[in-house]
């Protein structure tokens, strides 16, 4: 195993040493199979090592092994893990309890799940400090607030009094980090801390993490499948596949001169190559036509409008065999849109036409054929699978239901589907609980494909996948489109991917359509300020990008709550560098065509928008003249800037 | 402990408080003599009220509130009342109270249990401040006995509210909660002068036999009514406790409706009577605390009991013969039993066993105690009844065996019996009367559709500290009148 | 108290009214359908047709059922549940003391059995699969599966008859100090606890085990929290919903289901009152009792749901 | 976390997929389960052929004393009428196991269907059903019993449904509580979006995920049914003398308690043995390895 001589203080023994780690899992049939095979690596003090590999490659499992923990149904079968002077794998339960949360802390893959819903955030953040008696409650809380500040959390003094469901996903993720850091552990494990976040949030979280790690000299183990992200934070990278190590090296080396060809494929896939425009795109009548769609949650008022409005007058068309990309940050209403189209949620206004025929709002009144033709792939991979049934059954049902398949024919088709989504056939006998996040996602996709639909609503199908598998899935989608002329509504918060595969793109912000147009037209400015922000936020696989990006994205990515906007105004106004007081905060900008043939909802002229290309200087320029217009200065508005300057 | 020890006579001591548990209590508990249904009520009414007469050990009437009773032809009766008897509230007893008390029973709205008996008193009027004259519809020598029964206790003129009891009895009512308890305290100026001995009696019901016995043995109560024979061993096995057995002629009888198949066939009825294994019933159902009966309702303790009717034995052969003759062997017979009719279920099981031996199939249909009397009793072809002894054979026969009696349980019609009954009532010559009763018993024994296998003795249990308890053939707990006579040996 | 709770309260009260009316009607129908009526039951063996008829009209039973029901209902509306048919006492007075007796018994039993059940449930959830867990599990089942009249009789036999430690009969709580009360009610309480502990314990265990497999529990473990802490501060708060529900169901039994205990210990409670009422077809009494049971049940269930909401911030802050 | 008014291991364990099932079932039962299973089996056999093993006629009053202690002739002693208890317990197996099991199954199935339907269909259906059953819970079982005897007379055919009706609401509540939370999950939405009928969703999507709590409840409910059975028999609705279910055996021999008669102990033991083993079996089938949920 390569010793990492590049690390800061060579000579001293590495903080973490993993030797021939083996983890096995018990399947339904009680037989055990390896999920981590003979893994060895080490982590020097003060450096960040990344575990990278496809979903299901055992990253989480290894990470947990660092704390001597194995998930239910799994167990550490061999090898040793040393942390500082203690043999983690040899520790007693009590010993482990002393270790966990004190010397090594864990930031889980899904923050939402990691917080106890019934206790305030503060109590949970300071808990480990109290358990290990590193501080009195008062001290711990003071420290926690400091951390909140450092992690660029809004309202650091009071956010602790809230309950988990009262803060956004990105914030939870950072709070989870605070929870981990409260005891100044020697080792912090980040398990895909940003995978669930949209790019704009991701950037802030990454910057926050990096700052904190740097300031505290914490040693980190960073688990991710996203090379671009890892490039920003890691000193060394460990490439995993099927629970075994493929390559270990310094970040730079892995990126620029990968030795292992799997690594190469990862890197190659990182930049999704654009696919040719759909074949029979324009001429034909639209397959799906949506007009003036308005919907929301929490019941409807007398006027039939929802109490919690989410979608606001959204309209678009999808042509047979083409793909519409829907993009926007978390919570902007993407999934809601999909649900409404699928008939899972009532619509308050507007119409949905399939092949020119209006679709009934509720499933109940749609024909089985209509239902078959539109399939939805849910975002939450794990809740979308019945934990009680095997993958095989999950896939068989639609086949039997829509196409009346049975017997060997059925089994064959199931196997084919598994192949299609690049999963081993043996998974058919497993239950969802035994699949990794990404594997579940692919099962969901396969289930949708089983129906042979005309339109698939893909809600973040690739977000949880590593570049290779993601690329494979995207290829698969394209292939199906070519062969069967399937159409997609491709929901994502990853602009890069959307740009690569979609014929048309629609940008949502707070439930409103802020920009839309064909891929080509969308390639060049003018853009809606929000689209610009998105573009700028997509991480690039180049070291130091994050720092560079910080300059401007940070500048207005996080001006949450800085300004107020009436419901009638432009939702983006509070974060907009070009916002015009008295106009943008009063009137909602109408959709207007642009010189490039796209539509944009903005009061600013194409000219103004043209000016807004992604360069710190220009933004600064803008800001200064905005300040002339008497708005609070950036310094106050942007916590991130404050954070980076501690 | 031991049987009968409590009956030894000693000189009574005054004072003390006892707790007594009857075998039932419900919200139907009442202080209205007319409405009394259960022994619990009788106990209370004998504590708080008096009758014109009362019945002694042998059910013979003794004068109580009446000073003298005269009659001509047993039809018109003149009753003189004691002077200076006071109700608990100080009012002195007058003829009006008596007239009111007796007349109440005839008013349907009162819902008196004794209405049928009272109806024969055609006219009741006060013929003086302390004299009442009663004219009957026909001669009845037994009126003094009837007046001694529980329902004819004397209440104050015009009483309609019976939430408490204002009587002339040995105890005054301190507390009464239906279905919970009643507390009686000694009546300071009780007209009899002697007794009662106890300062206070707390009386309530514990319907569960085991609980009742345990309450006694744990010292929570001093006297309990009607224990299950099976508990006798437990009580006698613990020293400091005793059992008082009362032979009183209560019986649970097999009722065969002679107006319905299969009982309309005399052979069937006779066969069933032979099928009673009376000894076994006495042994295993009543643990010996019973008296083998002979299919007629008068127990040996009764003064008209006829000793010379041959005892009908348990005779499977004869039974088989008759039942075969009646063609009952090859059909299944359904017998209805219920907890309402004491021990009828067990008796049915014994019967079933015997039947099995002679190849006859009996299905026992156990039905709820609730509503048994209104829904099953005397309605099903073969079922059970349970009859408490009546103060006089005349009343008993009139109620249960006269052809047109409402409760002619077996729908048995026998002209000769009816004549004898009518005659015996008017008959004042004791010897002749006795003979008539003997004949009637024979008729019942031979022909009626009633099978009476055993007379069930009543077992009360008490702590040996409690003295003065004597058996009374009118019922357990000294014919429910224990309170006035018992005393505590401290 | 917040909006959610108020909303729940209001809707519940509304539906409760409906449910109670439903119960009243059903019970009335049943009681009228039952063969034999109060007149017959009062007269018992002496029920000659004419006597019964007379008594009926005297009691006003000869009016059409609907009329009787409506007049009863009208009375109830103005807070008068009518008078008992068998002894003419106002139902209110009949129920009054007995109800408080029942409530006292129920309250103390709850106070004893709920903690015990929670203790059992929690401990066996923590040690699930262990020998302790299995033994305790079997024990609780054993305890329920022994008929309560057997338990009660045995208890009396041992503690009252043999050892003379406790009274065989339960005293109704009247002016006793708490100690007497406990002594007097010890055995009824134990007997009743036997009946209800098992269900609560099992549900607690199940609910806890369910929450114990949540990711945030794993997280707590990774924070180095010890098992006790994990169960008490992390799992329990999230399991309150189902536990409260189980507790409510079990406790609702304590009002109506205690007939055996009341009989054996001669404790004048409301269950026995109702059974008497049924036996004598005294429908105003039966009605009143049934309504009380139903109301008690609904109340408990509602409290359980409120507990569930309060324990769940997401619901609390809607 | 609304899925927290679910009781037991809702999403935890579920029956294994059909194909692998046969191979996998046994290893999971474990010792306790096997023990429980075999005791149940024993009683089932007794329920069917108990009569043949009985040393005496279960109904004959032998000329033995009543409440005899354990002895060679009468292994479990004799009852309050001097009948052989062993024989009566064996004979009672048929009544108890047969009726109680049938009734419990009926109640469970009814509650299950109603509960699932309420959860899946929801809306008014749910509201009305819930209120009605709430009301039913609070109508005392004695009234039910009485009215049913009165209406249909007493026979096993009436008894079983009666018991079922009395216990259905409780089961319903539990099932509904569990099902409501499952029905909210995405995979149910998926099924709806596919156009599946309510019945399919109830039985295939929701049911497998609440099997655990349902069965755990079933075990306990069975106990209650056994006990209620005896008190109904006492009312006259139900098993008719001379036969007797175990509960009734205890009841009719309770008088033997002061004499420590096995006549009262043994039937109680029989009840306990059966109920405990049923619960042991269920626990070992579904109560265990709920900890498998960990993986994400
Ligand atoms: N409880 C379990 N039982 C059986 N197999 C399991 C269990 N948990 C995980 N696995 C398997 O172990 C492998 C590694 O899982 P793990 O969660 O470590 O992958 P991962 O790299 O974290 O994937 P992802 O990026 O999707 O989170 C996967 O193939 C998964 O199917
Ligand atoms: N069941 C619900 N009740 C109330 N509000 C909801 C509900 N589900 C979602 N919302 C809100 O509706 C808005 C849109 O939700 P939606 O899931 O469509 O966002 P999204 O674009 O899919 O975000 P993400 O990228 O995180 O999936 C969010 O603000 C969310 O808080
Ligand atoms: Mg993972
Ligand atoms: Mg979404």
Short mmCIF file of C-alpha atoms in Angstrom, two decimals, chain A residues 393-563:
data_model
loop_
_atom_site.label_atom_id
_atom_site.label_comp_id
_atom_site.label_asym_id
_atom_site.label_seq_id
_atom_site.Cartn_x
_atom_site.Cartn_y
_atom_site.Cartn_z
CA UNK A 393 -41.23 -8.89 -7.65
CA UNK A 394 -40.99 -5.13 -7.88
CA UNK A 395 -40.00 -5.44 -11.52
CA UNK A 396 -42.40 -8.26 -12.40
CA UNK A 397 -45.55 -6.46 -11.33
CA UNK A 398 -45.77 -3.83 -14.09
CA UNK A 399 -44.82 -6.46 -16.63
CA UNK A 400 -47.66 -8.66 -15.50
CA UNK A 401 -50.02 -5.74 -14.93
CA UNK A 402 -49.63 -3.96 -18.24
CA UNK A 403 -48.33 -6.65 -20.54
CA UNK A 404 -49.70 -9.79 -18.95
CA UNK A 405 -46.30 -11.47 -18.90
CA UNK A 406 -45.84 -14.56 -16.74
CA UNK A 407 -43.65 -17.60 -16.16
CA UNK A 408 -40.23 -17.83 -17.79
CA UNK A 409 -41.02 -14.96 -20.14
CA UNK A 410 -41.51 -12.79 -17.09
CA UNK A 411 -38.31 -13.91 -15.40
CA UNK A 412 -36.40 -13.34 -18.61
CA UNK A 413 -37.74 -9.81 -18.98
CA UNK A 414 -36.87 -9.05 -15.33
CA UNK A 415 -33.32 -10.21 -15.95
CA UNK A 416 -33.11 -8.05 -19.08
CA UNK A 417 -34.30 -5.03 -17.15
CA UNK A 418 -31.62 -5.57 -14.51
CA UNK A 419 -29.03 -5.75 -17.28
CA UNK A 420 -30.43 -2.59 -18.82
CA UNK A 421 -29.78 -0.62 -15.63
CA UNK A 422 -26.38 -2.27 -15.17
CA UNK A 423 -27.25 -4.29 -12.11
CA UNK A 424 -26.22 -7.91 -11.44
CA UNK A 425 -29.11 -10.35 -11.93
CA UNK A 426 -28.60 -11.84 -8.48
CA UNK A 427 -30.06 -8.66 -7.01
CA UNK A 428 -33.48 -9.93 -8.05
CA UNK A 429 -33.64 -12.00 -4.86
CA UNK A 430 -32.67 -9.12 -2.56
CA UNK A 431 -34.84 -6.77 -0.59
CA UNK A 432 -34.44 -2.98 -0.87
CA UNK A 433 -32.85 -2.82 2.58
CA UNK A 434 -29.87 -4.66 1.19
CA UNK A 435 -29.22 -2.26 -1.63
CA UNK A 436 -27.11 0.85 -1.62
CA UNK A 437 -28.64 4.20 -2.41
CA UNK A 438 -27.67 4.16 -6.06
CA UNK A 439 -28.77 0.59 -6.60
CA UNK A 440 -32.24 1.44 -5.39
CA UNK A 441 -32.43 4.36 -7.76
CA UNK A 442 -31.69 2.12 -10.72
CA UNK A 443 -34.33 -0.38 -9.67
CA UNK A 444 -36.82 2.49 -9.72
CA UNK A 445 -35.81 3.39 -13.23
CA UNK A 446 -36.06 -0.23 -14.34
CA UNK A 447 -39.58 -0.44 -12.94
CA UNK A 448 -40.62 2.56 -14.99
CA UNK A 449 -39.06 1.11 -18.12
CA UNK A 450 -40.93 -2.13 -17.57
CA UNK A 451 -44.17 -0.41 -18.50
CA UNK A 452 -42.84 0.55 -21.96
CA UNK A 453 -44.08 4.13 -21.44
CA UNK A 454 -44.14 6.99 -23.94
CA UNK A 455 -43.08 9.53 -21.34
CA UNK A 456 -40.93 9.02 -18.28
CA UNK A 457 -40.78 11.64 -15.57
CA UNK A 458 -37.25 11.19 -14.19
CA UNK A 459 -36.93 12.91 -10.82
CA UNK A 460 -33.23 13.21 -10.00
CA UNK A 461 -32.48 9.73 -11.33
CA UNK A 462 -28.73 10.27 -11.51
CA UNK A 463 -28.16 12.56 -8.54
CA UNK A 464 -27.17 9.71 -6.22
CA UNK A 465 -25.01 7.97 -8.81
CA UNK A 466 -21.34 8.20 -9.55
CA UNK A 467 -20.30 9.60 -12.89
CA UNK A 468 -19.72 6.22 -14.52
CA UNK A 469 -23.03 4.67 -13.61
CA UNK A 470 -24.76 7.99 -14.19
CA UNK A 471 -23.25 8.20 -17.66
CA UNK A 472 -24.34 4.63 -18.30
CA UNK A 473 -27.87 5.41 -17.23
CA UNK A 474 -27.91 8.53 -19.41
CA UNK A 475 -26.67 6.48 -22.36
CA UNK A 476 -29.42 3.97 -21.62
CA UNK A 477 -32.03 6.70 -21.61
CA UNK A 478 -30.76 8.08 -24.90
CA UNK A 479 -30.66 4.59 -26.42
CA UNK A 480 -34.25 3.90 -25.42
CA UNK A 481 -35.21 7.23 -26.85
CA UNK A 482 -33.59 6.41 -30.13
CA UNK A 483 -35.12 2.94 -30.34
CA UNK A 484 -38.56 3.45 -28.85
CA UNK A 485 -38.95 7.20 -29.24
CA UNK A 486 -39.58 7.59 -25.52
CA UNK A 487 -39.79 11.14 -24.23
CA UNK A 488 -38.45 12.33 -20.90
CA UNK A 489 -39.03 15.05 -18.44
CA UNK A 490 -35.59 15.04 -16.86
CA UNK A 491 -35.61 16.67 -13.45
CA UNK A 492 -32.25 17.56 -12.02
CA UNK A 493 -30.39 20.24 -10.18
CA UNK A 494 -27.24 19.43 -12.14
CA UNK A 495 -27.10 21.91 -15.00
CA UNK A 496 -24.22 20.11 -16.63
CA UNK A 497 -26.14 16.90 -17.08
CA UNK A 498 -29.25 18.68 -18.22
CA UNK A 499 -27.34 20.67 -20.76
CA UNK A 500 -25.76 17.50 -22.03
CA UNK A 501 -28.83 15.38 -22.67
CA UNK A 502 -31.87 17.60 -23.01
CA UNK A 503 -33.35 19.08 -26.15
CA UNK A 504 -35.19 21.75 -24.23
CA UNK A 505 -34.46 23.22 -20.83
CA UNK A 506 -36.74 24.89 -18.34
CA UNK A 507 -35.44 26.70 -15.29
CA UNK A 508 -37.72 26.86 -12.26
CA UNK A 509 -37.29 29.18 -9.36
CA UNK A 510 -39.68 29.07 -6.41
CA UNK A 511 -42.29 27.39 -8.58
CA UNK A 512 -42.08 29.91 -11.36
CA UNK A 513 -40.68 29.36 -14.83
CA UNK A 514 -37.85 31.91 -15.01
CA UNK A 515 -36.19 30.80 -18.24
CA UNK A 516 -36.80 28.25 -20.96
CA UNK A 517 -35.58 27.43 -24.42
CA UNK A 518 -33.89 24.91 -26.63
CA UNK A 519 -30.51 23.58 -25.55
CA UNK A 520 -28.73 25.52 -28.28
CA UNK A 521 -30.46 28.78 -27.45
CA UNK A 522 -29.81 28.29 -23.77
CA UNK A 523 -26.09 27.73 -24.41
CA UNK A 524 -25.39 31.45 -24.71
CA UNK A 525 -26.41 34.58 -22.84
CA UNK A 526 -28.51 36.48 -22.12
CA UNK A 527 -29.57 34.44 -19.09
CA UNK A 528 -31.81 34.99 -16.19
CA UNK A 529 -29.62 35.97 -13.21
CA UNK A 530 -30.63 32.75 -11.47
CA UNK A 531 -29.57 30.62 -14.40
CA UNK A 532 -26.24 32.36 -14.23
CA UNK A 533 -25.91 31.56 -10.60
CA UNK A 534 -26.60 27.90 -11.32
CA UNK A 535 -24.07 27.80 -14.12
CA UNK A 536 -21.43 29.36 -11.97
CA UNK A 537 -22.11 26.93 -9.15
CA UNK A 538 -21.45 23.69 -11.02
CA UNK A 539 -18.17 22.41 -9.64
CA UNK A 540 -15.37 21.78 -12.12
CA UNK A 541 -12.85 19.05 -11.85
CA UNK A 542 -9.93 21.34 -11.26
CA UNK A 543 -8.13 21.91 -8.00
CA UNK A 544 -8.72 25.32 -6.48
CA UNK A 545 -11.88 25.87 -8.42
CA UNK A 546 -13.83 26.21 -5.25
CA UNK A 547 -11.72 29.10 -3.99
CA UNK A 548 -12.09 30.87 -7.33
CA UNK A 549 -15.76 30.22 -7.48
CA UNK A 550 -16.13 31.58 -3.99
CA UNK A 551 -15.48 35.08 -5.26
CA UNK A 552 -18.83 35.60 -6.83
CA UNK A 553 -21.10 32.64 -6.15
CA UNK A 554 -20.61 33.19 -2.49
CA UNK A 555 -21.42 36.82 -3.17
CA UNK A 556 -25.08 36.23 -3.87
CA UNK A 557 -25.67 32.56 -3.45
CA UNK A 558 -26.52 33.01 0.18
CA UNK A 559 -28.25 36.31 0.57
CA UNK A 560 -31.22 34.45 2.02
CA UNK A 561 -33.64 36.67 3.79
CA UNK A 562 -31.51 39.74 3.09
CA UNK A 563 -34.39 41.48 1.36
#
